[in-house]
GROMACS .gro file of C-alpha atoms in nm:
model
  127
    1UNK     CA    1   1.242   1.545  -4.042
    2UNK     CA    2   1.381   1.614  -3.706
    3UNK     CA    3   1.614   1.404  -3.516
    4UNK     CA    4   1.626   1.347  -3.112
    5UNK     CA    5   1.939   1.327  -2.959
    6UNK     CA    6   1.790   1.285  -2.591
    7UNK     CA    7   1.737   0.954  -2.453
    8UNK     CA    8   1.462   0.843  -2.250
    9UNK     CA    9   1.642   0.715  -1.905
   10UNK     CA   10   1.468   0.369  -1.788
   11UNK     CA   11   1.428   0.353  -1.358
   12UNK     CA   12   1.516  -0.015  -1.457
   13UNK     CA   13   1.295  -0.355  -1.435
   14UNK     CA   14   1.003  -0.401  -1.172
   15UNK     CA   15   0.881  -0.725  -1.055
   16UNK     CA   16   0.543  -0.815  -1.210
   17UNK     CA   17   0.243  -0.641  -0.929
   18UNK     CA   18   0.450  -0.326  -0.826
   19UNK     CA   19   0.365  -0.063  -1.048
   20UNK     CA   20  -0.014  -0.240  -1.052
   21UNK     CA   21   0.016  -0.122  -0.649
   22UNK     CA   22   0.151   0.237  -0.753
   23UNK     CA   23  -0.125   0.296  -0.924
   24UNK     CA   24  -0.393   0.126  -0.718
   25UNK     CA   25  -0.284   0.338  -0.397
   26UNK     CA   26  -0.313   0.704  -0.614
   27UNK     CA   27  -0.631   0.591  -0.702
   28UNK     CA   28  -0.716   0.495  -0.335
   29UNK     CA   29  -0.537   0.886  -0.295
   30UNK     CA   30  -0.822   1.057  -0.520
   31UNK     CA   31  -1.117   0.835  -0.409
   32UNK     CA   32  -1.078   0.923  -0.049
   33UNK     CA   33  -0.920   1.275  -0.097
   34UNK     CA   34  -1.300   1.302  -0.238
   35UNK     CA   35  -1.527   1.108  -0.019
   36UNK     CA   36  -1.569   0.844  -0.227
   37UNK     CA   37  -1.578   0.497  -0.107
   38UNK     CA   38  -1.334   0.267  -0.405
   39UNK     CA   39  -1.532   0.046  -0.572
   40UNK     CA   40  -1.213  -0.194  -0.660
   41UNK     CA   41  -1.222  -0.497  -0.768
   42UNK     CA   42  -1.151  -0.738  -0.430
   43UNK     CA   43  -0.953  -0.921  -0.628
   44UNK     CA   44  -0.718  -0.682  -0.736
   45UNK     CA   45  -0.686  -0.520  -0.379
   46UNK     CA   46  -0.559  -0.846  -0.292
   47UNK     CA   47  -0.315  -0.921  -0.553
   48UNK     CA   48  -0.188  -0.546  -0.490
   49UNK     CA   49  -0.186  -0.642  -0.099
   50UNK     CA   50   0.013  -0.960  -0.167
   51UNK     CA   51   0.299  -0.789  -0.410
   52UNK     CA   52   0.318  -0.516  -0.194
   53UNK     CA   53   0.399  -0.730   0.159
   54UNK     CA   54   0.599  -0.938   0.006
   55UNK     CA   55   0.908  -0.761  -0.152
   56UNK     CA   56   1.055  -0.443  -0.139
   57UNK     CA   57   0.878  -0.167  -0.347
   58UNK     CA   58   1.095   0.204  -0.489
   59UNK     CA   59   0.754   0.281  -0.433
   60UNK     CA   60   0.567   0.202  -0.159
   61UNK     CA   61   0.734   0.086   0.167
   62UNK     CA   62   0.428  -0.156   0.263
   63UNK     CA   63   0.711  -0.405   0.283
   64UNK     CA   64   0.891  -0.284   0.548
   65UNK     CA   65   0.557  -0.154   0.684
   66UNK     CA   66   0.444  -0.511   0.755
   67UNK     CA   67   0.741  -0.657   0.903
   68UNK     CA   68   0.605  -0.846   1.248
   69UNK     CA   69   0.307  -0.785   1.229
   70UNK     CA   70  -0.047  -1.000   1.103
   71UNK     CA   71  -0.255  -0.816   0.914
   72UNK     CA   72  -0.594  -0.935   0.803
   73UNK     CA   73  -0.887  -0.742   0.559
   74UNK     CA   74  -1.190  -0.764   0.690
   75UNK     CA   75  -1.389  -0.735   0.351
   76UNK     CA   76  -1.161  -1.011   0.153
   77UNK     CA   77  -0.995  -1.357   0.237
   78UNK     CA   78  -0.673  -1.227   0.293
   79UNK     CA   79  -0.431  -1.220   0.600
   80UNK     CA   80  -0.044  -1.174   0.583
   81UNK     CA   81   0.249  -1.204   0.896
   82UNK     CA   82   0.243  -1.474   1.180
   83UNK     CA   83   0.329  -1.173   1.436
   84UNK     CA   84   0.095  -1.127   1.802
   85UNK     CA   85   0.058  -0.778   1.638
   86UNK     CA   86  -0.278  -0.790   1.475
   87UNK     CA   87  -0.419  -0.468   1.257
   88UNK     CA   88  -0.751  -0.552   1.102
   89UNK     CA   89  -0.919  -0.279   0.810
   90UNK     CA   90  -1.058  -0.306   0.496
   91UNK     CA   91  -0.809  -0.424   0.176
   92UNK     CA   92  -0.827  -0.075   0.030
   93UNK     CA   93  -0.741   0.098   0.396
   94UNK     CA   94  -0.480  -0.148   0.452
   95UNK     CA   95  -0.311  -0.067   0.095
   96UNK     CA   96  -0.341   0.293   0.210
   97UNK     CA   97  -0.206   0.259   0.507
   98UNK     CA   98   0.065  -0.019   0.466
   99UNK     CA   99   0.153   0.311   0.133
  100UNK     CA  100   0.197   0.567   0.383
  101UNK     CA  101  -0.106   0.725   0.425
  102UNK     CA  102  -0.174   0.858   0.746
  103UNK     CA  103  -0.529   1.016   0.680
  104UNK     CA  104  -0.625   0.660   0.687
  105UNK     CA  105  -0.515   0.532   0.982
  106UNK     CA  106  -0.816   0.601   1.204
  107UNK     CA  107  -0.942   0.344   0.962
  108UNK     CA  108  -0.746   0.054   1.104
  109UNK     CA  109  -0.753  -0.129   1.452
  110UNK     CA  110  -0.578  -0.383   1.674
  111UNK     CA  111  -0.319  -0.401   1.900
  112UNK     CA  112  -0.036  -0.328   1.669
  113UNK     CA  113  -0.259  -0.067   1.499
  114UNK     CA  114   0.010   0.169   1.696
  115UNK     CA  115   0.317   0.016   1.569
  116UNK     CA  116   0.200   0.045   1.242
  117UNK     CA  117   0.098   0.427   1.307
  118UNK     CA  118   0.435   0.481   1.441
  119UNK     CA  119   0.576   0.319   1.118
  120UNK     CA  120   0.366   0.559   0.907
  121UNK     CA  121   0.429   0.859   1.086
  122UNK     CA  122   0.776   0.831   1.104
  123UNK     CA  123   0.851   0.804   0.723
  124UNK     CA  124   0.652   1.032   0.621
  125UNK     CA  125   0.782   1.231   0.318
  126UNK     CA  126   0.684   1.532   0.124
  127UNK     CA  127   0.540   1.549  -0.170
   0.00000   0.00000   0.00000
């Protein structure tokens, strides 16, 4: 019988919806990365959209992403912000986005469509 002496280390407590958006947004990663449309449930893309806009994430910045601006999905009943700024896109392009991912953000439009490209671009990391 062999004993471990190494502990896991715990990242700490999450609230409820944030790690459901980490892995909903590598998933959106691998279906477009392949040409593949996501066939997601809309109700999950919109219970990921709503965690992710509305506190901070270690994960995905789609919090501070948001800030001022009104963002609506055009393929679900979902809008977030009260800012003149509007960006329009589909649930899954918006979690994409809002994540950091600037491949997709010839998929999004409206006036603050540049704000929010600016956003991206400038917090881009690797890896």
């Amino acid at each position: 019988m062999s004993s471990c002496t190494v502990r896991p280390v715990s990242v700490g407590t999450f609230r409820p919806g944030l790690l459901i958006g980490d892995h909903v947004t590598h998933e959106l990663d691998i279906l477009y990365a392949l040409g593949i449309e996501p066939r997601i449930p809309t109700d999950v893309l919109v219970a990921v959209l709503n965690a992710q806009v509305s506190f901070p994430s270690p994960f995905v910045p789609a919090y501070r992403n948001s800030r001022g601006l009104r963002l609506i999905a055009t393929d679900a009943d979902w809008f977030h912000g009260d800012g003149d700024q509007l960006v329009e896109g589909k649930a899954a392009e918006l979690i994409s986005v809002l994540g950091n991912r600037a491949a997709m953000l010839p998929r999004i439009r409206g006036a603050g469509a540049g704000i929010l490209a600016a956003r991206v671009l400038s917090r881009r990391t690797a890896g």
